[in-house]
């Protein structure tokens, strides 16, 4: 299957209600997040007939060549053979700063430990100032915000840039559309979110573009959860709070999928897979079936969300950027390379 040069065309990934009686794959394009995270992190419905069905559906999942243009000589060495690192790239196509969808607005390095007893999802702020390698056609080759790598060189340059920044070897890549929050949350009947501080979103899905969130625990439908996860302008620290909110929604989705029983039987899993097969794009070496079977005992309680170490925001020329804490990041990603989970958690939580 041909490689996508972008996450998707804007017309393909607008958040919209499914047309009754319309093609199921049209709605499936909006349901992306849960496919990778639930199947990989929960790993249910992969035994017996469920596993066979999963493998048959996997043949319909779109594939992309993520590593073909990444020079092997420049790549980090794999330290722990059985640990796995997945680069998850997401695009918020309704972000007013990103109307074209050509940049990756969400960058997560998912570290799956040896033995699959836990996983750490490391969010790298999209404005992190890094060194971007140069492509064969001369793109990049300069310091820039990390998400510029995707615009300049697609997935291969994004892999190169993240590997150069972290010195962690990427094993697999998955593309998601975070607008998929909406339909997934609605399919679950809403999710419970504890809002730390009240705020008003000024880029809401509501007709007037505004939605007010009050402090406290509450049930959010899909539109509210998407507004909650994508707002950045209401906060002094902008993207940092948005990352925290995205992490909250991801965990809420996982928790609700388990507690609500939506994905606890092979029949339900099979139905879900068939409806969403066209929504996932992964690299051409990743097997969803094998990974789900390998990780069938992992639950959201074993999942930790961390933000890549930074010194906060700063100014480089006319650009507002996120400044990496290079010393702390070096120790942190060294722990990731060595699969040293206690160190990952200690450094990641700032202890």
C-alpha positions as a Python dict, from the first residue, in 0.01 Angstrom:
ca = {
    (1, 'X'): (0, 0, 0),
    (2, 'X'): (138, 341, -91),
    (3, 'X'): (294, 552, 181),
    (4, 'X'): (100, 855, 303),
    (5, 'X'): (293, 1180, 272),
    (6, 'X'): (73, 1337, 540),
    (7, 'X'): (-134, 1200, 825),
    (8, 'X'): (-443, 1252, 609),
    (9, 'X'): (-600, 1509, 389),
    (10, 'X'): (-810, 1764, 584),
    (11, 'X'): (-1134, 1663, 410),
    (12, 'X'): (-1080, 1301, 517),
    (13, 'X'): (-1041, 1370, 888),
    (14, 'X'): (-1288, 1640, 973),
    (15, 'X'): (-1482, 1563, 1290),
    (16, 'X'): (-1837, 1496, 1177),
    (17, 'X'): (-2129, 1276, 1261),
    (18, 'X'): (-2151, 953, 1063),
    (19, 'X'): (-2407, 957, 784),
    (20, 'X'): (-2682, 703, 864),
    (21, 'X'): (-2651, 413, 622),
    (22, 'X'): (-2324, 550, 488),
    (23, 'X'): (-2006, 349, 430),
    (24, 'X'): (-1872, 211, 761),
    (25, 'X'): (-1515, 302, 669),
    (26, 'X'): (-1603, 673, 662),
    (27, 'X'): (-1690, 664, 1030),
    (28, 'X'): (-1394, 436, 1101),
    (29, 'X'): (-1155, 711, 997),
    (30, 'X'): (-1260, 905, 1307),
    (31, 'X'): (-1200, 611, 1544),
    (32, 'X'): (-823, 580, 1560),
    (33, 'X'): (-688, 630, 1909),
    (34, 'X'): (-859, 337, 2075),
    (35, 'X'): (-752, 82, 1813),
    (36, 'X'): (-383, 103, 1890),
    (37, 'X'): (-404, 177, 2260),
    (38, 'X'): (-680, -65, 2357),
    (39, 'X'): (-565, -354, 2140),
    (40, 'X'): (-202, -311, 2228),
    (41, 'X'): (-234, -209, 2592),
    (42, 'X'): (-531, -425, 2686),
    (43, 'X'): (-464, -712, 2449),
    (44, 'X'): (-808, -873, 2480),
    (45, 'X'): (-984, -1111, 2239),
    (46, 'X'): (-670, -1256, 2087),
    (47, 'X'): (-705, -1619, 2182),
    (48, 'X'): (-858, -1886, 1958),
    (49, 'X'): (-1114, -1766, 1705),
    (50, 'X'): (-1074, -1407, 1822),
    (51, 'X'): (-704, -1419, 1739),
    (52, 'X'): (-766, -1566, 1396),
    (53, 'X'): (-1022, -1298, 1318),
    (54, 'X'): (-786, -1027, 1438),
    (55, 'X'): (-520, -1152, 1199),
    (56, 'X'): (-764, -1151, 907),
    (57, 'X'): (-871, -793, 980),
    (58, 'X'): (-513, -681, 1020),
    (59, 'X'): (-464, -736, 648),
    (60, 'X'): (-690, -436, 583),
    (61, 'X'): (-488, -198, 800),
    (62, 'X'): (-296, 63, 603),
    (63, 'X'): (82, 29, 613),
    (64, 'X'): (359, 282, 573),
    (65, 'X'): (733, 251, 512),
    (66, 'X'): (863, 437, 815),
    (67, 'X'): (1230, 342, 812),
    (68, 'X'): (1325, 304, 446),
    (69, 'X'): (1483, 650, 426),
    (70, 'X'): (1644, 642, 771),
    (71, 'X'): (2021, 581, 736),
    (72, 'X'): (2105, 276, 948),
    (73, 'X'): (2449, 418, 1030),
    (74, 'X'): (2287, 714, 1206),
    (75, 'X'): (2044, 510, 1416),
    (76, 'X'): (2092, 431, 1788),
    (77, 'X'): (2188, 77, 1880),
    (78, 'X'): (1918, -142, 2031),
    (79, 'X'): (2014, -196, 2397),
    (80, 'X'): (1747, -431, 2537),
    (81, 'X'): (1630, -669, 2267),
    (82, 'X'): (1291, -753, 2418),
    (83, 'X'): (1189, -398, 2513),
    (84, 'X'): (995, -206, 2249),
    (85, 'X'): (964, 161, 2157),
    (86, 'X'): (673, 282, 1945),
    (87, 'X'): (657, 634, 1804),
    (88, 'X'): (294, 749, 1806),
    (89, 'X'): (225, 1055, 1591),
    (90, 'X'): (-106, 1237, 1611),
    (91, 'X'): (-255, 1536, 1437),
    (92, 'X'): (-520, 1770, 1579),
    (93, 'X'): (-664, 1884, 1248),
    (94, 'X'): (-898, 2130, 1417),
    (95, 'X'): (-616, 2317, 1586),
    (96, 'X'): (-630, 2675, 1451),
    (97, 'X'): (-250, 2676, 1439),
    (98, 'X'): (-251, 2370, 1214),
    (99, 'X'): (-516, 2398, 940),
    (100, 'X'): (-329, 2186, 687),
    (101, 'X'): (-263, 1878, 901),
    (102, 'X'): (94, 1867, 767),
    (103, 'X'): (263, 1878, 1106),
    (104, 'X'): (251, 1624, 1385),
    (105, 'X'): (95, 1800, 1683),
    (106, 'X'): (115, 1507, 1923),
    (107, 'X'): (438, 1311, 1962),
    (108, 'X'): (445, 1019, 2205),
    (109, 'X'): (728, 773, 2260),
    (110, 'X'): (564, 460, 2403),
    (111, 'X'): (815, 242, 2587),
    (112, 'X'): (695, -115, 2639),
    (113, 'X'): (910, -291, 2895),
    (114, 'X'): (1084, -623, 2865),
    (115, 'X'): (830, -883, 2974),
    (116, 'X'): (548, -630, 2905),
    (117, 'X'): (473, -574, 3273),
    (118, 'X'): (430, -200, 3221),
    (119, 'X'): (443, 79, 2964),
    (120, 'X'): (552, 441, 2981),
    (121, 'X'): (407, 695, 2736),
    (122, 'X'): (641, 992, 2700),
    (123, 'X'): (488, 1305, 2546),
    (124, 'X'): (737, 1526, 2362),
    (125, 'X'): (599, 1881, 2331),
    (126, 'X'): (556, 1969, 1965),
    (127, 'X'): (745, 2298, 2004),
    (128, 'X'): (1056, 2135, 2154),
    (129, 'X'): (1362, 2297, 1996),
    (130, 'X'): (1586, 2024, 1850),
    (131, 'X'): (1835, 1952, 1576),
    (132, 'X'): (1656, 1818, 1268),
    (133, 'X'): (1871, 1603, 1037),
    (134, 'X'): (1892, 1680, 666),
    (135, 'X'): (1705, 1468, 412),
    (136, 'X'): (1856, 1348, 86),
    (137, 'X'): (1676, 1627, -99),
    (138, 'X'): (1815, 1893, 136),
    (139, 'X'): (1517, 1948, 366),
    (140, 'X'): (1586, 2006, 735),
    (141, 'X'): (1948, 2017, 844),
    (142, 'X'): (1885, 2287, 1102),
    (143, 'X'): (1754, 2354, 1451),
    (144, 'X'): (1376, 2385, 1462),
    (145, 'X'): (1063, 2285, 1649),
    (146, 'X'): (1047, 1907, 1651),
    (147, 'X'): (716, 1887, 1464),
    (148, 'X'): (872, 2066, 1166),
    (149, 'X'): (1050, 1739, 1088),
    (150, 'X'): (723, 1584, 974),
    (151, 'X'): (645, 1873, 741),
    (152, 'X'): (992, 1859, 587),
    (153, 'X'): (1049, 1486, 556),
    (154, 'X'): (742, 1292, 663),
    (155, 'X'): (763, 990, 889),
    (156, 'X'): (1126, 892, 813),
    (157, 'X'): (1260, 1235, 908),
    (158, 'X'): (1039, 1235, 1218),
    (159, 'X'): (1189, 900, 1319),
    (160, 'X'): (1539, 1034, 1256),
    (161, 'X'): (1473, 1349, 1457),
    (162, 'X'): (1323, 1170, 1758),
    (163, 'X'): (1603, 913, 1755),
    (164, 'X'): (1867, 1186, 1737),
    (165, 'X'): (1700, 1379, 2021),
    (166, 'X'): (1646, 1079, 2250),
    (167, 'X'): (1911, 832, 2133),
    (168, 'X'): (1636, 570, 2171),
    (169, 'X'): (1587, 334, 1878),
    (170, 'X'): (1233, 335, 1741),
    (171, 'X'): (1095, -12, 1665),
    (172, 'X'): (756, 82, 1524),
    (173, 'X'): (549, 382, 1419),
    (174, 'X'): (172, 438, 1442),
    (175, 'X'): (-30, 733, 1310),
    (176, 'X'): (-346, 848, 1488),
    (177, 'X'): (-597, 1129, 1451),
    (178, 'X'): (-678, 1273, 1792),
    (179, 'X'): (-1010, 1394, 1657),
    (180, 'X'): (-1099, 1027, 1704),
    (181, 'X'): (-1157, 1113, 2070),
    (182, 'X'): (-1508, 1230, 1984),
    (183, 'X'): (-1660, 916, 1835),
    (184, 'X'): (-1475, 682, 2069),
    (185, 'X'): (-1598, 865, 2380),
    (186, 'X'): (-1953, 867, 2244),
    (187, 'X'): (-1929, 495, 2169),
    (188, 'X'): (-1834, 440, 2533),
    (189, 'X'): (-2125, 649, 2660),
    (190, 'X'): (-1897, 927, 2784),
    (191, 'X'): (-1590, 929, 3010),
    (192, 'X'): (-1520, 1056, 3359),
    (193, 'X'): (-1271, 1344, 3375),
    (194, 'X'): (-1158, 1532, 3687),
    (195, 'X'): (-1108, 1895, 3582),
    (196, 'X'): (-840, 2048, 3805),
    (197, 'X'): (-926, 2412, 3731),
    (198, 'X'): (-1222, 2558, 3545),
    (199, 'X'): (-1160, 2725, 3207),
    (200, 'X'): (-1333, 2828, 2886),
    (201, 'X'): (-1231, 2689, 2548),
    (202, 'X'): (-1252, 2947, 2272),
    (203, 'X'): (-1199, 2695, 1989),
    (204, 'X'): (-1482, 2458, 2074),
    (205, 'X'): (-1691, 2235, 1849),
    (206, 'X'): (-1996, 2429, 1973),
    (207, 'X'): (-2157, 2663, 1717),
    (208, 'X'): (-2033, 2971, 1902),
    (209, 'X'): (-1683, 2826, 1940),
    (210, 'X'): (-1696, 2834, 2320),
    (211, 'X'): (-1730, 2574, 2593),
    (212, 'X'): (-1689, 2629, 2967),
    (213, 'X'): (-1550, 2356, 3189),
    (214, 'X'): (-1616, 2376, 3563),
    (215, 'X'): (-1380, 2241, 3825),
    (216, 'X'): (-1449, 1889, 3950),
    (217, 'X'): (-1521, 1536, 3832),
    (218, 'X'): (-1774, 1510, 3550),
    (219, 'X'): (-1891, 1297, 3260),
    (220, 'X'): (-1793, 1430, 2917),
    (221, 'X'): (-1939, 1328, 2583),
    (222, 'X'): (-1721, 1305, 2275),
    (223, 'X'): (-1738, 1670, 2171),
    (224, 'X'): (-1662, 1793, 2522),
    (225, 'X'): (-1372, 1549, 2562),
    (226, 'X'): (-1223, 1661, 2231),
    (227, 'X'): (-1255, 2028, 2328),
    (228, 'X'): (-1096, 1947, 2663),
    (229, 'X'): (-805, 1759, 2504),
    (230, 'X'): (-721, 2017, 2237),
    (231, 'X'): (-748, 2350, 2420),
    (232, 'X'): (-418, 2530, 2480),
    (233, 'X'): (-490, 2902, 2467),
    (234, 'X'): (-676, 2912, 2798),
    (235, 'X'): (-362, 2823, 2995),
    (236, 'X'): (-49, 3013, 3086),
    (237, 'X'): (167, 2709, 3004),
    (238, 'X'): (-23, 2632, 2683),
    (239, 'X'): (81, 2299, 2537),
    (240, 'X'): (192, 2153, 2871),
    (241, 'X'): (-161, 2160, 3009),
    (242, 'X'): (-294, 2032, 2678),
    (243, 'X'): (-59, 1734, 2705),
    (244, 'X'): (-187, 1663, 3058),
    (245, 'X'): (-546, 1679, 2934),
    (246, 'X'): (-472, 1447, 2641),
    (247, 'X'): (-318, 1201, 2884),
    (248, 'X'): (-626, 1224, 3106),
    (249, 'X'): (-860, 1149, 2818),
    (250, 'X'): (-651, 857, 2693),
    (251, 'X'): (-653, 698, 3038),
    (252, 'X'): (-1025, 766, 3081),
    (253, 'X'): (-1098, 594, 2750),
    (254, 'X'): (-892, 291, 2848),
    (255, 'X'): (-1051, 269, 3192),
    (256, 'X'): (-1403, 302, 3054),
    (257, 'X'): (-1341, 41, 2784),
    (258, 'X'): (-1238, -208, 3051),
    (259, 'X'): (-1492, -126, 3322),
    (260, 'X'): (-1779, -90, 3078),
    (261, 'X'): (-1714, -432, 2928),
    (262, 'X'): (-1722, -298, 2573),
    (263, 'X'): (-1416, -497, 2469),
    (264, 'X'): (-1430, -796, 2699),
    (265, 'X'): (-1562, -1058, 2456),
    (266, 'X'): (-1420, -1183, 2125),
    (267, 'X'): (-1745, -1093, 1949),
    (268, 'X'): (-1730, -731, 2060),
    (269, 'X'): (-1362, -706, 1974),
    (270, 'X'): (-1419, -854, 1629),
    (271, 'X'): (-1704, -613, 1557),
    (272, 'X'): (-1494, -321, 1673),
    (273, 'X'): (-1194, -430, 1464),
    (274, 'X'): (-1399, -467, 1147),
    (275, 'X'): (-1544, -119, 1191),
    (276, 'X'): (-1207, 45, 1251),
    (277, 'X'): (-959, -147, 1034),
    (278, 'X'): (-929, 139, 786),
    (279, 'X'): (-860, 391, 1061),
    (280, 'X'): (-511, 274, 1156),
    (281, 'X'): (-183, 338, 980),
    (282, 'X'): (120, 155, 1114),
    (283, 'X'): (465, 72, 982),
    (284, 'X'): (495, -231, 759),
    (285, 'X'): (664, -448, 1024),
    (286, 'X'): (418, -404, 1311),
    (287, 'X'): (178, -691, 1386),
    (288, 'X'): (-122, -575, 1591),
    (289, 'X'): (-222, -939, 1649),
    (290, 'X'): (116, -1049, 1782),
    (291, 'X'): (151, -740, 1998),
    (292, 'X'): (-196, -772, 2144),
    (293, 'X'): (-130, -1136, 2233),
    (294, 'X'): (208, -1045, 2380),
    (295, 'X'): (54, -773, 2598),
    (296, 'X'): (-278, -927, 2694),
    (297, 'X'): (-213, -889, 3069),
    (298, 'X'): (-122, -518, 3059),
    (299, 'X'): (-383, -277, 3198),
    (300, 'X'): (-410, 99, 3236),
    (301, 'X'): (-288, 69, 3597),
    (302, 'X'): (47, -37, 3451),
    (303, 'X'): (51, 261, 3216),
    (304, 'X'): (241, 577, 3316),
    (305, 'X'): (220, 912, 3136),
    (306, 'X'): (533, 1128, 3141),
    (307, 'X'): (633, 1452, 2970),
    (308, 'X'): (983, 1473, 2825),
    (309, 'X'): (1208, 1679, 3057),
    (310, 'X'): (1204, 2049, 2970),
    (311, 'X'): (1310, 2385, 3112),
    (312, 'X'): (982, 2539, 3003),
    (313, 'X'): (926, 2785, 2722),
    (314, 'X'): (1169, 3034, 2576),
    (315, 'X'): (1240, 3245, 2272),
    (316, 'X'): (1462, 3158, 1976),
    (317, 'X'): (1464, 3452, 1741),
    (318, 'X'): (1100, 3534, 1675),
    (319, 'X'): (978, 3186, 1772),
    (320, 'X'): (830, 3078, 2105),
    (321, 'X'): (969, 2732, 2174),
    (322, 'X'): (997, 2464, 2441),
    (323, 'X'): (1350, 2428, 2572),
    (324, 'X'): (1459, 2074, 2649),
    (325, 'X'): (1635, 2010, 2979),
    (326, 'X'): (1926, 1845, 2799),
    (327, 'X'): (2104, 1714, 3108),
    (328, 'X'): (1791, 1563, 3261),
    (329, 'X'): (1668, 1438, 2923),
    (330, 'X'): (2000, 1260, 2866),
    (331, 'X'): (1964, 1067, 3192),
    (332, 'X'): (1595, 1004, 3131),
    (333, 'X'): (1632, 861, 2782),
    (334, 'X'): (1938, 662, 2889),
    (335, 'X'): (1708, 493, 3141),
    (336, 'X'): (1455, 430, 2863),
    (337, 'X'): (1727, 270, 2649),
    (338, 'X'): (1829, 43, 2938),
    (339, 'X'): (1466, -40, 3026),
    (340, 'X'): (1541, 85, 3378),
    (341, 'X'): (1181, 146, 3484),
    (342, 'X'): (1246, 277, 3840),
    (343, 'X'): (1485, 537, 3694),
    (344, 'X'): (1241, 627, 3416),
    (345, 'X'): (968, 692, 3672),
    (346, 'X'): (1194, 872, 3918),
    (347, 'X'): (1346, 1110, 3663),
    (348, 'X'): (1017, 1152, 3478),
    (349, 'X'): (834, 1256, 3791),
    (350, 'X'): (1112, 1495, 3887),
    (351, 'X'): (1223, 1313, 4204),
}
